Amino acid sequence: MRGTFITFEGPEGGGKSTHVQELAEQLRAEGRTVLVTREPGGTRLAELIRGLVREEVDDPPVTRSEVLLFLAARAQVVSQVIRPALQRGEWVICDRFADSTFAYQGYGRGVDVARLKDLNDFATEGLKPDLTILLDVPPETSRARLAARQAATATAADRIEQAGEFFHRRLRDGFLELAKAEPSRFVVIDSSGPREEVSAQILKAVHDR
């Protein structure tokens, strides 16, 4: 029996990584076998690509290169990690997946979304999530959370986080447009509230679906 594939999406500062881990723990407590991975990443090659696309360098990738790097990392993690786990009947939770490409490189960078979807189908061999949790957060909340995280960890914003405010507004609008187009797959949750309340809404959404 095929397992269940859940992805988390949303703008920066929405709490995806935290809620991915919390949901995994809750599902494991219910007796389910859960694998957690992330994008870009999840394999050695994909983690190397993650460094390439996120670091601030003198010659950052042009938009087409950025798209292809993300898709290469996705092809790797789907083939080596996600599909095998689903075939074993496990639950797979992924921190970002294809919708991030459609939002960041499509709505954010201006690449044709239809073309991105065709390329993504090639990279994933048509794999789609069973459920996508979109953690929505207003831009001002996103900026405040990013600043607090950087101060707490003594780290600088990466190349994508440094994109301007207009980019991040287009990004959020893009995620919401994607969710509107596929209401049977997406659940949109306001993640600006208390963590415990957001976590409870996520678990309810999973059980309801």
XYZ file of C-alpha atoms in Angstrom:
209
model
C 0.000 0.000 0.000
C 1.311 3.439 -0.940
C 2.103 5.721 1.969
C 0.922 9.296 2.508
C 2.837 12.319 1.223
C 2.414 15.644 3.061
C 4.241 18.850 2.190
C 4.584 22.137 4.064
C 4.761 25.381 2.104
C 4.652 29.103 2.743
C 6.634 32.321 2.942
C 9.777 32.700 5.033
C 9.193 32.842 8.773
C 6.012 30.791 8.715
C 7.312 28.127 11.103
C 7.453 25.276 8.591
C 10.461 23.477 10.060
C 9.019 23.613 13.586
C 5.598 22.341 12.545
C 7.029 19.631 10.299
C 8.804 18.127 13.309
C 5.781 18.540 15.590
C 3.447 16.817 13.142
C 5.935 13.984 12.682
C 6.101 13.448 16.449
C 2.310 13.503 16.737
C 1.877 10.947 13.953
C 4.565 8.689 15.405
C 2.748 8.814 18.734
C -0.276 7.451 16.876
C 1.816 4.493 15.726
C 2.656 5.623 12.209
C 6.044 5.299 10.538
C 7.081 8.789 9.449
C 9.998 9.989 7.343
C 10.893 13.698 7.400
C 12.879 15.361 4.649
C 13.352 18.836 3.194
C 13.863 20.736 -0.022
C 16.311 21.412 -1.343
C 18.085 18.636 0.501
C 17.458 15.145 1.807
C 20.369 13.469 0.006
C 24.076 14.257 -0.114
C 23.863 15.698 -3.627
C 20.693 17.661 -2.868
C 22.277 19.153 0.265
C 25.254 20.311 -1.800
C 22.822 21.975 -4.223
C 21.088 23.610 -1.246
C 24.336 25.362 -0.409
C 24.762 26.534 -3.983
C 21.336 28.135 -4.269
C 21.160 29.726 -0.813
C 24.634 31.171 -0.256
C 25.516 34.746 -1.117
C 28.310 34.490 -3.702
C 29.970 36.767 -6.260
C 28.322 34.916 -9.167
C 24.848 33.851 -7.998
C 22.891 31.555 -10.319
C 20.806 33.249 -12.965
C 17.096 32.497 -12.764
C 17.165 29.603 -15.269
C 20.109 28.043 -13.467
C 18.330 28.474 -10.134
C 15.262 26.658 -11.484
C 17.325 23.768 -12.828
C 19.319 23.428 -9.607
C 16.157 23.176 -7.513
C 14.692 20.638 -9.936
C 17.883 18.578 -9.893
C 17.793 18.434 -6.100
C 14.098 17.475 -6.212
C 14.666 14.697 -8.736
C 17.345 13.261 -6.463
C 15.314 13.294 -3.231
C 12.182 11.955 -4.938
C 14.093 9.055 -6.488
C 16.284 8.161 -3.513
C 14.140 9.070 -0.491
C 10.483 9.960 -1.044
C 9.292 7.308 -3.510
C 10.997 4.402 -1.707
C 9.436 5.475 1.609
C 5.975 5.784 0.042
C 6.371 2.354 -1.537
C 7.113 0.972 1.928
C 3.797 2.418 3.104
C 5.356 5.160 5.238
C 4.162 8.705 5.818
C 6.514 11.254 4.257
C 6.547 14.883 5.418
C 8.594 17.292 3.317
C 9.589 20.838 4.277
C 8.880 22.515 0.896
C 8.326 20.816 -2.457
C 7.216 21.767 -5.968
C 4.896 24.599 -4.932
C 7.921 26.520 -3.667
C 9.362 26.460 -7.186
C 6.068 27.705 -8.638
C 5.895 30.472 -6.004
C 9.547 31.558 -5.793
C 10.732 31.164 -9.365
C 7.289 31.572 -10.966
C 5.434 34.305 -9.115
C 8.588 35.697 -7.493
C 11.114 35.625 -10.360
C 8.628 35.815 -13.225
C 9.237 32.432 -14.882
C 6.220 31.019 -16.715
C 4.419 28.810 -14.184
C 3.055 26.429 -16.837
C 6.589 25.768 -18.058
C 7.761 25.216 -14.483
C 5.013 22.654 -13.949
C 6.081 20.749 -17.072
C 9.696 20.718 -15.926
C 8.656 19.672 -12.437
C 6.640 16.738 -13.819
C 9.805 15.540 -15.541
C 11.882 15.913 -12.375
C 9.369 14.141 -10.111
C 7.881 11.716 -12.658
C 4.496 13.216 -11.808
C 4.635 12.769 -8.040
C 2.230 15.085 -6.183
C 1.539 15.478 -2.460
C -1.635 14.026 -0.982
C -1.930 17.083 1.256
C -0.155 20.435 1.296
C -0.201 22.578 4.429
C 0.270 26.228 3.479
C 1.415 28.192 6.521
C 0.424 31.718 5.608
C 1.995 34.682 7.366
C 1.803 38.440 6.642
C 5.011 39.991 5.245
C 5.581 42.153 8.332
C 5.362 39.106 10.610
C 7.681 37.199 8.295
C 10.302 39.971 8.429
C 10.108 40.202 12.219
C 10.503 36.453 12.675
C 13.432 36.282 10.273
C 15.196 39.106 12.094
C 14.621 37.418 15.467
C 15.917 34.094 14.150
C 19.024 35.666 12.677
C 19.723 37.506 15.940
C 19.233 34.354 18.016
C 21.474 32.206 15.797
C 23.999 34.927 14.884
C 23.485 34.180 11.192
C 22.977 36.474 8.227
C 20.040 36.280 5.846
C 20.683 33.974 2.918
C 20.443 35.057 -0.726
C 16.733 34.288 -1.046
C 15.801 35.828 2.297
C 17.547 39.035 1.196
C 15.205 39.510 -1.769
C 13.233 42.749 -1.542
C 9.837 43.324 0.036
C 8.071 43.410 -3.342
C 9.464 39.959 -4.141
C 8.169 38.526 -0.867
C 4.730 40.053 -1.401
C 4.544 38.445 -4.859
C 5.708 35.221 -3.257
C 2.923 35.185 -0.679
C 0.322 36.072 -3.307
C 1.639 33.239 -5.445
C 1.241 30.660 -2.689
C -2.330 31.803 -2.082
C -3.117 31.600 -5.809
C -1.749 28.055 -5.936
C -3.894 27.070 -2.953
C -6.981 28.631 -4.516
C -6.421 26.625 -7.697
C -6.205 23.265 -5.839
C -8.488 23.423 -2.790
C -8.723 19.633 -2.594
C -4.967 19.381 -1.942
C -4.207 22.560 0.025
C -5.129 23.564 3.540
C -4.281 27.205 4.326
C -3.496 27.933 7.975
C -2.715 31.336 9.476
C 0.595 30.710 11.238
C 0.876 34.143 12.860
C -0.866 32.917 16.024
C 0.494 30.942 19.004
C 2.504 27.858 18.040
C 0.273 25.457 19.994
C -2.869 26.689 18.230
C -1.269 26.404 14.807
C -0.033 22.893 15.620
C -3.526 21.822 16.677
C -5.007 23.170 13.432
C -2.436 21.260 11.403
C -3.133 17.965 13.152
C -6.895 18.488 12.714
C -6.408 19.165 9.007
C -4.425 15.942 8.614
C -7.060 13.909 10.437
C -9.890 15.547 8.489
C -8.252 14.671 5.158
